[in-house]
Amino acid sequence: GADLANMVNEAALLGARREQDKVTMQDFEDAKDRVLMGPERRSLVLSDKEKRNTAYHEAGHVLVARAMPDADPIHKATIIPRGPALGLTSMLPIEDRHSYYKAFCLAQLRVFMGGRAAEEAVFGEYSSGAANDIKQATKIAHSMVCQWGMSELGPISFGTDTEVFLGRDFVKERDFSEETASAVDRAIHTLLEKAYADAQDIVTRYKPILVALAEGLIERETL
């Protein structure tokens, strides 16, 4: 409720700044982005190279998501910086999700990898812009292996929620052997490497569409 009230208040402020006598759907759309992703940083000037790289990165996310039937629908892609991000791709689930199925998790991994895969396919290198994507993908892969039993290691939970304070840091207790730890690491790596390979395959196979999406973002900034 508080989140909705905050969004409505932001929409009303935007409508007033735009000298309107009523709040429009566009005001709500902009208010949603502001609440979820932070304010636009129009003052941040990107070089043509960074702008182009960001456009292809976001286009990669969009293309991979559209190619994955189990991924959430794409709502918007933008290369207008917000918060710490130079560009964003937002997805809107069709319905509330209270549990995660393996097909959805695998699709999410591929979508997260789509931006870096697009950069490599077009420019032959990749930037630090994929840092948060990699972090989120690794977190999902770790949960799939260690908590949800969604890997070749089977329906086993690895690790406990018990935390031990050692000096300055909390460290989670491990209730399995070094050999098992290596198997867990390999399973996580396998999920991520396969996801990246599939994302590379999609952006390479549909490269003309990737280019069209990216050029559209460069021209219009938001699609």
Short mmCIF file of C-alpha atoms in Angstrom, two decimals:
data_model
loop_
_atom_site.label_atom_id
_atom_site.label_comp_id
_atom_site.label_asym_id
_atom_site.label_seq_id
_atom_site.Cartn_x
_atom_site.Cartn_y
_atom_site.Cartn_z
CA GLY A 1 0.00 0.00 0.00
CA ALA A 2 2.76 2.45 0.91
CA ASP A 3 4.54 1.70 -2.38
CA LEU A 4 1.37 2.41 -4.35
CA ALA A 5 0.80 5.65 -2.42
CA ASN A 6 4.39 6.68 -3.16
CA MET A 7 3.91 5.97 -6.88
CA VAL A 8 0.62 7.92 -7.03
CA ASN A 9 2.27 10.85 -5.25
CA GLU A 10 5.18 10.80 -7.73
CA ALA A 11 2.71 10.70 -10.65
CA ALA A 12 0.83 13.69 -9.23
CA LEU A 13 4.09 15.64 -8.86
CA LEU A 14 5.06 14.82 -12.44
CA GLY A 15 1.64 15.92 -13.71
CA ALA A 16 1.95 19.22 -11.82
CA ARG A 17 5.46 19.84 -13.18
CA ARG A 18 4.11 19.28 -16.69
CA GLU A 19 1.36 21.85 -16.02
CA GLN A 20 -1.45 19.34 -16.59
CA ASP A 21 -4.88 19.53 -14.98
CA LYS A 22 -5.04 15.73 -14.56
CA VAL A 23 -2.66 12.81 -14.01
CA THR A 24 -2.20 10.70 -17.16
CA MET A 25 -1.11 7.11 -17.73
CA GLN A 26 2.28 8.42 -18.91
CA ASP A 27 2.73 10.12 -15.53
CA PHE A 28 2.08 6.81 -13.79
CA GLU A 29 4.45 4.99 -16.13
CA ASP A 30 7.22 7.52 -15.44
CA ALA A 31 6.46 7.46 -11.71
CA LYS A 32 6.72 3.65 -11.67
CA ASP A 33 10.16 3.82 -13.28
CA ARG A 34 11.27 6.51 -10.85
CA VAL A 35 10.14 4.52 -7.80
CA LEU A 36 11.51 1.17 -9.01
CA MET A 37 14.71 2.28 -10.71
CA GLY A 38 15.52 5.76 -9.48
CA PRO A 39 15.32 9.16 -11.22
CA GLU A 40 16.61 9.73 -14.73
CA ARG A 41 20.18 11.08 -14.82
CA ARG A 42 19.85 13.31 -17.87
CA SER A 43 22.88 15.28 -16.72
CA LEU A 44 25.10 12.21 -17.25
CA VAL A 45 26.53 12.59 -20.75
CA LEU A 46 27.52 9.33 -22.41
CA SER A 47 30.06 9.18 -25.21
CA ASP A 48 28.81 7.81 -28.53
CA LYS A 49 30.76 4.60 -27.87
CA GLU A 50 29.19 4.08 -24.42
CA LYS A 51 25.73 4.94 -25.73
CA ARG A 52 26.10 2.44 -28.58
CA ASN A 53 27.47 -0.24 -26.27
CA THR A 54 24.60 0.29 -23.81
CA ALA A 55 22.04 0.08 -26.64
CA TYR A 56 23.39 -3.26 -27.85
CA HIS A 57 23.61 -4.53 -24.27
CA GLU A 58 19.94 -3.78 -23.57
CA ALA A 59 18.92 -5.07 -27.02
CA GLY A 60 20.63 -8.35 -26.12
CA HIS A 61 18.47 -8.70 -23.00
CA VAL A 62 15.33 -7.97 -25.03
CA LEU A 63 16.17 -10.37 -27.84
CA VAL A 64 17.05 -13.29 -25.56
CA ALA A 65 13.93 -12.71 -23.45
CA ARG A 66 11.72 -12.72 -26.56
CA ALA A 67 13.38 -15.95 -27.73
CA MET A 68 12.74 -17.70 -24.38
CA PRO A 69 9.07 -18.79 -24.05
CA ASP A 70 9.41 -19.22 -20.26
CA ALA A 71 10.76 -15.70 -19.62
CA ASP A 72 8.58 -12.84 -18.43
CA PRO A 73 7.32 -10.47 -21.16
CA ILE A 74 9.53 -7.45 -21.90
CA HIS A 75 7.85 -4.17 -20.97
CA LYS A 76 10.47 -1.53 -21.75
CA ALA A 77 14.10 -1.04 -22.69
CA THR A 78 15.89 2.28 -22.25
CA ILE A 79 19.38 3.72 -22.54
CA ILE A 80 18.55 6.71 -20.32
CA PRO A 81 20.75 6.33 -17.20
CA ARG A 82 18.88 5.71 -13.95
CA GLY A 83 20.53 5.25 -10.58
CA PRO A 84 23.85 3.41 -11.08
CA ALA A 85 22.71 1.85 -14.39
CA LEU A 86 23.49 3.31 -17.83
CA GLY A 87 20.49 1.49 -19.31
CA LEU A 88 17.68 -0.78 -18.19
CA THR A 89 15.38 -3.49 -19.48
CA SER A 90 12.23 -4.04 -17.43
CA MET A 91 10.04 -7.15 -17.53
CA LEU A 92 6.50 -7.39 -16.21
CA PRO A 93 5.24 -10.80 -15.04
CA ILE A 94 1.78 -11.72 -16.29
CA GLU A 95 0.76 -12.75 -12.76
CA ASP A 96 2.14 -12.80 -9.22
CA ARG A 97 4.78 -15.49 -8.78
CA HIS A 98 5.16 -17.21 -5.40
CA SER A 99 7.37 -20.11 -6.49
CA TYR A 100 9.95 -20.58 -9.23
CA TYR A 101 9.95 -23.38 -11.80
CA LYS A 102 13.16 -24.69 -13.32
CA ALA A 103 12.23 -23.60 -16.87
CA PHE A 104 11.67 -20.03 -15.65
CA CYS A 105 14.99 -20.02 -13.74
CA LEU A 106 16.90 -21.28 -16.80
CA ALA A 107 15.23 -18.61 -18.95
CA GLN A 108 16.21 -15.92 -16.43
CA LEU A 109 19.85 -17.03 -16.54
CA ARG A 110 19.86 -16.67 -20.33
CA VAL A 111 18.19 -13.26 -20.22
CA PHE A 112 20.77 -11.98 -17.72
CA MET A 113 23.56 -13.23 -20.01
CA GLY A 114 22.00 -11.64 -23.12
CA GLY A 115 23.56 -8.22 -22.63
CA ARG A 116 27.15 -9.45 -22.36
CA ALA A 117 26.60 -11.94 -25.21
CA ALA A 118 25.37 -9.11 -27.47
CA GLU A 119 28.38 -6.94 -26.64
CA GLU A 120 30.74 -9.78 -27.53
CA ALA A 121 28.85 -10.67 -30.73
CA VAL A 122 28.94 -7.10 -32.05
CA PHE A 123 32.10 -5.54 -30.61
CA GLY A 124 34.25 -8.61 -29.95
CA GLU A 125 34.71 -7.57 -26.31
CA TYR A 126 32.60 -6.83 -23.25
CA SER A 127 32.34 -4.10 -20.64
CA SER A 128 31.82 -3.89 -16.88
CA GLY A 129 28.17 -3.01 -17.61
CA ALA A 130 27.24 -6.67 -17.16
CA ALA A 131 28.46 -6.76 -13.54
CA ASN A 132 25.00 -6.69 -11.95
CA ASP A 133 23.63 -9.16 -14.54
CA ILE A 134 26.39 -11.64 -13.67
CA LYS A 135 25.80 -11.13 -9.95
CA GLN A 136 22.06 -11.80 -10.28
CA ALA A 137 22.60 -14.82 -12.54
CA THR A 138 25.14 -16.31 -10.12
CA LYS A 139 22.72 -15.81 -7.23
CA ILE A 140 19.96 -17.67 -9.12
CA ALA A 141 22.32 -20.49 -10.18
CA HIS A 142 23.54 -20.85 -6.58
CA SER A 143 19.97 -21.13 -5.30
CA MET A 144 19.09 -23.65 -8.04
CA VAL A 145 21.96 -25.92 -7.00
CA CYS A 146 22.13 -25.40 -3.23
CA GLN A 147 18.50 -24.79 -2.22
CA TRP A 148 16.05 -25.84 -4.92
CA GLY A 149 17.57 -29.12 -6.13
CA MET A 150 17.50 -27.99 -9.78
CA SER A 151 20.83 -29.43 -10.94
CA GLU A 152 22.33 -32.82 -11.82
CA LEU A 153 23.31 -33.18 -8.14
CA GLY A 154 19.68 -33.95 -7.37
CA PRO A 155 17.17 -32.93 -4.71
CA ILE A 156 19.71 -32.14 -2.00
CA SER A 157 20.17 -28.97 0.05
CA PHE A 158 23.77 -27.87 0.47
CA GLY A 159 24.77 -25.68 3.38
CA THR A 160 22.84 -24.44 6.38
CA ASP A 161 21.44 -21.08 7.37
CA THR A 162 23.60 -21.04 10.52
CA GLU A 163 26.00 -18.10 10.58
CA VAL A 164 29.16 -17.96 12.69
CA PHE A 165 30.76 -14.64 13.62
CA LEU A 166 34.49 -14.66 12.83
CA GLY A 167 36.19 -11.37 13.62
CA ARG A 168 34.52 -8.78 11.41
CA ASP A 169 32.46 -11.07 9.16
CA PHE A 170 29.65 -13.57 9.40
CA VAL A 171 30.51 -16.88 7.72
CA LYS A 172 27.93 -19.55 6.90
CA GLU A 173 28.66 -23.00 8.26
CA ARG A 174 29.26 -25.71 5.68
CA ASP A 175 27.93 -29.21 6.40
CA PHE A 176 29.50 -31.05 3.46
CA SER A 177 32.94 -32.20 2.29
CA GLU A 178 35.50 -30.48 0.06
CA GLU A 179 34.66 -32.99 -2.67
CA THR A 180 30.99 -32.07 -2.49
CA ALA A 181 31.90 -28.37 -2.47
CA SER A 182 33.82 -28.89 -5.73
CA ALA A 183 30.80 -30.67 -7.24
CA VAL A 184 28.54 -27.78 -6.19
CA ASP A 185 30.94 -25.25 -7.76
CA ARG A 186 31.02 -27.27 -11.00
CA ALA A 187 27.22 -27.49 -11.10
CA ILE A 188 26.89 -23.71 -10.68
CA HIS A 189 29.54 -23.11 -13.36
CA THR A 190 27.79 -25.53 -15.72
CA LEU A 191 24.45 -23.71 -15.38
CA LEU A 192 26.06 -20.31 -16.02
CA GLU A 193 28.30 -21.44 -18.89
CA LYS A 194 25.37 -23.18 -20.64
CA ALA A 195 23.23 -20.07 -20.17
CA TYR A 196 25.91 -17.86 -21.71
CA ALA A 197 26.45 -20.25 -24.62
CA ASP A 198 22.70 -20.30 -25.35
CA ALA A 199 22.52 -16.48 -25.13
CA GLN A 200 25.43 -16.24 -27.58
CA ASP A 201 23.64 -18.61 -29.94
CA ILE A 202 20.44 -16.52 -29.85
CA VAL A 203 22.11 -13.14 -30.46
CA THR A 204 24.23 -14.61 -33.27
CA ARG A 205 21.30 -16.35 -34.94
CA TYR A 206 19.09 -13.25 -34.81
CA LYS A 207 21.81 -10.63 -35.26
CA PRO A 208 19.84 -8.52 -37.80
CA ILE A 209 17.04 -8.16 -35.23
CA LEU A 210 19.60 -7.31 -32.53
CA VAL A 211 21.00 -4.54 -34.74
CA ALA A 212 17.51 -3.19 -35.50
CA LEU A 213 16.61 -3.12 -31.79
CA ALA A 214 19.87 -1.42 -30.80
CA GLU A 215 19.65 1.19 -33.57
CA GLY A 216 16.05 1.88 -32.52
CA LEU A 217 17.22 2.47 -28.94
CA ILE A 218 20.02 4.78 -30.11
CA GLU A 219 17.49 6.80 -32.10
CA ARG A 220 14.60 6.89 -29.60
CA GLU A 221 16.32 6.15 -26.26
CA THR A 222 13.31 4.19 -24.98
CA LEU A 223 11.33 1.40 -26.65
#
